[in-house]
Amino acid sequence: MKFFVDTADIKEIKDLAATGMVDGVTTNPSLAAKSGKKFVELITEICAVCPGPVSAEVTALDHATMMKEAEVLRKIAKNVTIKVPLTPDGLKTCKALSDDGTMVNVTLCFSPAQALLAAKAGAAFISPFVGRLDDVGQDGMELIDDICTIYRNYGFATEVLVASIRHPMHVVEAAKIGAHVATMPPATLRQLFNHPLTDKGLKAFMDDWAKTGQSIL
Ligand code: E4P
């Protein structure tokens, strides 16, 4: 399973990239706004830090303007993935860009039918939002299961990029289902490293080792 970080915070991306666990980055207009940076500069900076796919979302709602925005964004770097919303215009844009060899991430997916459309439009990634579904009392992970089944049935190359992840169990459940990618906030990626028994066990090992008075070096 690939891990993407869902943030526009360059320092966080650099810190986490140093762990070797970051395969890509996703941003959205809300995260970009929070960064306070000019969007093109922000994506340029992120691409310089992360060689994997970096999702940059168009903000137009109509196909023609989405294409113009995508033209600006895809020139930034080879690893820019154009993110489009799951709307008729977004999917039309997805098809045009994918046919032209550009990676597209279709975002704001909340149903298996929407995911099927995105795959037919040639998306490189589909982003189903599990946390936001859980928030309204629907089972986000059931959607991941449905999409993975549908994509397997037809051999679609579109990767399932589980988004709106809120905690480590979302990552584990998505991995058990076989989703290709999980994009998560930096704090969730850090949580994956932790277990109290690891800390406790390490402390006991170190205490015992200290009693020997030895040093390996
Ligand atoms: C995905 O690409 C989105 O940016 C993100 O996962 C949304 O997460 P949220 O529901 O926590 O805002």
Tab-separated table of C-alpha atoms and ligand atoms in Angstrom:
chain	number	residue	atom	x	y	z
A	1	MET	CA	0.000	0.000	0.000
A	2	LYS	CA	1.282	3.461	-0.887
A	3	PHE	CA	1.114	6.260	1.680
A	4	PHE	CA	0.388	9.836	0.640
A	5	VAL	CA	0.289	12.753	3.070
A	6	ASP	CA	-2.733	15.000	2.898
A	7	THR	CA	-1.244	18.399	3.660
A	8	ALA	CA	0.140	21.583	2.134
A	9	ASP	CA	2.577	22.102	5.016
A	10	ILE	CA	6.068	21.891	3.506
A	11	LYS	CA	7.799	21.326	6.832
A	12	GLU	CA	5.517	18.384	7.617
A	13	ILE	CA	6.101	16.912	4.142
A	14	LYS	CA	9.895	17.234	4.531
A	15	ASP	CA	9.887	15.697	8.020
A	16	LEU	CA	7.731	12.757	6.970
A	17	ALA	CA	9.542	12.226	3.649
A	18	ALA	CA	12.690	11.698	5.735
A	19	THR	CA	11.062	8.611	7.301
A	20	GLY	CA	10.946	6.997	3.847
A	21	MET	CA	7.210	6.369	4.201
A	22	VAL	CA	5.855	9.073	1.900
A	23	ASP	CA	5.001	7.999	-1.655
A	24	GLY	CA	3.062	11.104	-2.635
A	25	VAL	CA	1.154	14.185	-1.484
A	26	THR	CA	-2.460	15.273	-1.826
A	27	THR	CA	-3.659	18.838	-1.422
A	28	ASN	CA	-7.065	20.446	-1.781
A	29	PRO	CA	-8.221	24.072	-1.979
A	30	SER	CA	-8.863	24.201	1.789
A	31	LEU	CA	-5.346	22.938	2.615
A	32	ALA	CA	-3.850	25.334	0.049
A	33	ALA	CA	-5.759	28.262	1.576
A	34	LYS	CA	-4.498	27.276	5.036
A	35	SER	CA	-0.872	27.371	3.785
A	36	GLY	CA	-1.251	31.070	2.927
A	37	LYS	CA	1.020	30.586	-0.116
A	38	LYS	CA	0.460	31.320	-3.826
A	39	PHE	CA	-0.877	28.074	-5.260
A	40	VAL	CA	1.596	27.594	-8.127
A	41	GLU	CA	4.524	28.342	-5.790
A	42	LEU	CA	3.136	25.941	-3.206
A	43	ILE	CA	2.815	23.054	-5.683
A	44	THR	CA	6.281	23.821	-7.091
A	45	GLU	CA	7.735	23.597	-3.569
A	46	ILE	CA	5.939	20.351	-2.778
A	47	CYS	CA	7.070	18.752	-6.057
A	48	ALA	CA	10.662	19.654	-5.228
A	49	VAL	CA	10.383	17.769	-1.928
A	50	CYS	CA	8.313	14.785	-3.098
A	51	PRO	CA	9.142	12.901	-6.316
A	52	GLY	CA	5.897	10.878	-6.161
A	53	PRO	CA	2.467	12.016	-7.368
A	54	VAL	CA	1.459	15.455	-6.019
A	55	SER	CA	-2.249	16.221	-6.392
A	56	ALA	CA	-3.120	19.810	-7.300
A	57	GLU	CA	-6.832	20.555	-7.593
A	58	VAL	CA	-8.468	22.726	-10.222
A	59	THR	CA	-10.852	25.323	-8.829
A	60	ALA	CA	-13.000	26.038	-11.889
A	61	LEU	CA	-16.352	24.317	-12.173
A	62	ASP	CA	-16.620	24.217	-15.984
A	63	HIS	CA	-14.669	21.946	-18.328
A	64	ALA	CA	-13.079	24.657	-20.491
A	65	THR	CA	-11.648	26.573	-17.529
A	66	MET	CA	-10.616	23.352	-15.761
A	67	MET	CA	-8.548	22.497	-18.862
A	68	LYS	CA	-6.872	25.920	-18.792
A	69	GLU	CA	-6.056	25.571	-15.088
A	70	ALA	CA	-4.766	22.032	-15.627
A	71	GLU	CA	-2.481	23.360	-18.359
A	72	VAL	CA	-0.866	25.746	-15.855
A	73	LEU	CA	-0.619	23.119	-13.125
A	74	ARG	CA	0.757	20.246	-15.193
A	75	LYS	CA	3.589	22.443	-16.447
A	76	ILE	CA	4.895	22.794	-12.871
A	77	ALA	CA	6.481	19.335	-12.742
A	78	LYS	CA	6.152	15.844	-14.207
A	79	ASN	CA	4.747	14.440	-10.947
A	80	VAL	CA	1.802	16.849	-10.747
A	81	THR	CA	-1.473	14.938	-10.687
A	82	ILE	CA	-4.446	17.045	-11.666
A	83	LYS	CA	-7.257	16.725	-9.162
A	84	VAL	CA	-10.791	17.249	-10.457
A	85	PRO	CA	-14.134	17.027	-8.657
A	86	LEU	CA	-16.528	14.185	-9.386
A	87	THR	CA	-18.915	16.199	-11.565
A	88	PRO	CA	-19.809	15.795	-15.250
A	89	ASP	CA	-17.352	18.608	-16.125
A	90	GLY	CA	-14.705	17.117	-13.854
A	91	LEU	CA	-15.028	13.715	-15.509
A	92	LYS	CA	-14.946	15.255	-18.989
A	93	THR	CA	-11.722	16.988	-17.955
A	94	CYS	CA	-10.418	13.724	-16.513
A	95	LYS	CA	-11.013	11.934	-19.813
A	96	ALA	CA	-9.340	14.657	-21.881
A	97	LEU	CA	-6.279	14.881	-19.615
A	98	SER	CA	-5.934	11.111	-19.192
A	99	ASP	CA	-6.134	10.582	-22.963
A	100	ASP	CA	-3.316	13.112	-23.187
A	101	GLY	CA	-1.116	11.168	-20.754
A	102	THR	CA	-1.668	13.295	-17.627
A	103	MET	CA	-2.381	11.605	-14.290
A	104	VAL	CA	-5.759	12.615	-12.847
A	105	ASN	CA	-7.107	12.171	-9.326
A	106	VAL	CA	-10.914	12.332	-9.188
A	107	THR	CA	-11.922	13.656	-5.793
A	108	LEU	CA	-15.069	13.936	-3.657
A	109	CYS	CA	-16.227	10.396	-4.449
A	110	PHE	CA	-19.009	9.127	-2.195
A	111	SER	CA	-20.567	6.224	-4.126
A	112	PRO	CA	-19.516	3.108	-6.059
A	113	ALA	CA	-21.365	4.409	-9.144
A	114	GLN	CA	-19.272	7.599	-9.085
A	115	ALA	CA	-16.101	5.521	-8.799
A	116	LEU	CA	-17.149	3.458	-11.820
A	117	LEU	CA	-17.554	6.647	-13.858
A	118	ALA	CA	-14.110	7.892	-12.823
A	119	ALA	CA	-12.481	4.629	-13.908
A	120	LYS	CA	-14.278	4.788	-17.258
A	121	ALA	CA	-12.952	8.360	-17.639
A	122	GLY	CA	-9.402	6.974	-17.270
A	123	ALA	CA	-8.569	8.390	-13.827
A	124	ALA	CA	-5.201	7.387	-12.396
A	125	PHE	CA	-6.722	7.695	-8.891
A	126	ILE	CA	-10.195	7.766	-7.380
A	127	SER	CA	-10.502	9.465	-3.975
A	128	PRO	CA	-13.385	8.096	-1.880
A	129	PHE	CA	-13.765	10.097	1.360
A	130	VAL	CA	-14.211	7.590	4.191
A	131	GLY	CA	-14.157	9.982	7.162
A	132	ARG	CA	-16.812	12.287	5.754
A	133	LEU	CA	-19.090	9.272	5.093
A	134	ASP	CA	-18.555	7.981	8.640
A	135	ASP	CA	-19.431	11.502	9.873
A	136	VAL	CA	-22.919	11.269	8.336
A	137	GLY	CA	-23.563	7.755	9.632
A	138	GLN	CA	-22.583	5.786	6.517
A	139	ASP	CA	-19.862	3.142	6.463
A	140	GLY	CA	-16.923	4.678	4.597
A	141	MET	CA	-15.003	1.409	4.498
A	142	GLU	CA	-17.916	-0.378	2.825
A	143	LEU	CA	-17.480	2.060	-0.066
A	144	ILE	CA	-13.789	1.120	-0.348
A	145	ASP	CA	-14.719	-2.554	-0.421
A	146	ASP	CA	-17.345	-1.959	-3.131
A	147	ILE	CA	-14.998	0.085	-5.312
A	148	CYS	CA	-12.143	-2.423	-5.021
A	149	THR	CA	-14.539	-5.242	-6.010
A	150	ILE	CA	-15.882	-3.329	-9.005
A	151	TYR	CA	-12.403	-2.337	-10.225
A	152	ARG	CA	-11.145	-5.917	-9.845
A	153	ASN	CA	-14.183	-7.272	-11.752
A	154	TYR	CA	-13.256	-5.247	-14.815
A	155	GLY	CA	-9.477	-4.952	-14.423
A	156	PHE	CA	-9.556	-1.144	-14.216
A	157	ALA	CA	-6.099	0.393	-13.761
A	158	THR	CA	-7.493	3.250	-11.623
A	159	GLU	CA	-5.972	3.145	-8.136
A	160	VAL	CA	-8.192	3.454	-5.078
A	161	LEU	CA	-6.793	6.361	-3.044
A	162	VAL	CA	-8.553	6.237	0.314
A	163	ALA	CA	-9.073	9.833	1.459
A	164	SER	CA	-10.510	11.686	4.428
A	165	ILE	CA	-8.698	9.269	6.730
A	166	ARG	CA	-9.090	10.138	10.402
A	167	HIS	CA	-7.202	7.443	12.325
A	168	PRO	CA	-4.850	4.444	11.963
A	169	MET	CA	-7.693	1.890	11.815
A	170	HIS	CA	-8.948	3.524	8.612
A	171	VAL	CA	-5.515	2.764	7.118
A	172	VAL	CA	-5.471	-0.816	8.419
A	173	GLU	CA	-9.023	-1.573	7.241
A	174	ALA	CA	-8.286	-0.094	3.798
A	175	ALA	CA	-5.105	-2.193	3.575
A	176	LYS	CA	-7.043	-5.362	4.511
A	177	ILE	CA	-9.457	-4.652	1.668
A	178	GLY	CA	-6.519	-4.117	-0.692
A	179	ALA	CA	-6.872	-0.402	-1.522
A	180	HIS	CA	-3.831	0.861	-3.429
A	181	VAL	CA	-3.172	4.131	-1.578
A	182	ALA	CA	-4.071	5.832	1.690
A	183	THR	CA	-3.750	9.595	1.983
A	184	MET	CA	-3.702	10.784	5.558
A	185	PRO	CA	-2.973	13.825	7.696
A	186	PRO	CA	0.622	13.970	9.036
A	187	ALA	CA	-0.577	13.195	12.575
A	188	THR	CA	-2.184	9.926	11.429
A	189	LEU	CA	0.963	8.826	9.597
A	190	ARG	CA	2.959	9.469	12.784
A	191	GLN	CA	0.421	7.483	14.828
A	192	LEU	CA	1.084	4.425	12.650
A	193	PHE	CA	4.565	4.125	14.170
A	194	ASN	CA	3.334	4.032	17.749
A	195	HIS	CA	2.460	1.258	20.166
A	196	PRO	CA	2.776	1.542	23.966
A	197	LEU	CA	4.220	-1.991	24.171
A	198	THR	CA	7.015	-0.975	21.766
A	199	ASP	CA	7.924	1.925	24.083
A	200	LYS	CA	7.667	-0.252	27.183
A	201	GLY	CA	9.692	-3.099	25.651
A	202	LEU	CA	12.380	-0.761	24.361
A	203	LYS	CA	12.751	0.876	27.766
A	204	ALA	CA	13.196	-2.529	29.442
A	205	PHE	CA	15.802	-3.584	26.846
A	206	MET	CA	17.719	-0.325	27.286
A	207	ASP	CA	17.624	-0.548	31.088
A	208	ASP	CA	18.993	-4.106	31.010
A	209	TRP	CA	21.628	-3.163	28.439
A	210	ALA	CA	22.795	-0.215	30.550
A	211	LYS	CA	23.436	-2.633	33.452
A	212	THR	CA	26.023	-4.518	31.336
A	213	GLY	CA	28.188	-1.405	31.018
A	214	GLN	CA	28.929	-2.423	27.416
A	215	SER	CA	28.886	-0.428	24.182
A	216	ILE	CA	28.653	-1.927	20.685
A	217	LEU	CA	30.858	0.810	19.202
B	1	E4P	C1	-8.171	14.104	-0.170
B	1	E4P	O1	-7.506	14.254	-1.153
B	1	E4P	C2	-8.701	15.206	0.636
B	1	E4P	O2	-7.800	16.274	0.566
B	1	E4P	C3	-8.830	14.858	2.095
B	1	E4P	O3	-8.514	13.518	2.363
B	1	E4P	C4	-10.070	15.377	2.744
B	1	E4P	O4	-10.038	15.025	4.102
B	1	E4P	P1	-11.016	15.686	5.195
B	1	E4P	O5	-12.351	15.064	5.053
B	1	E4P	O6	-10.366	15.343	6.509
B	1	E4P	O7	-11.020	17.161	4.901
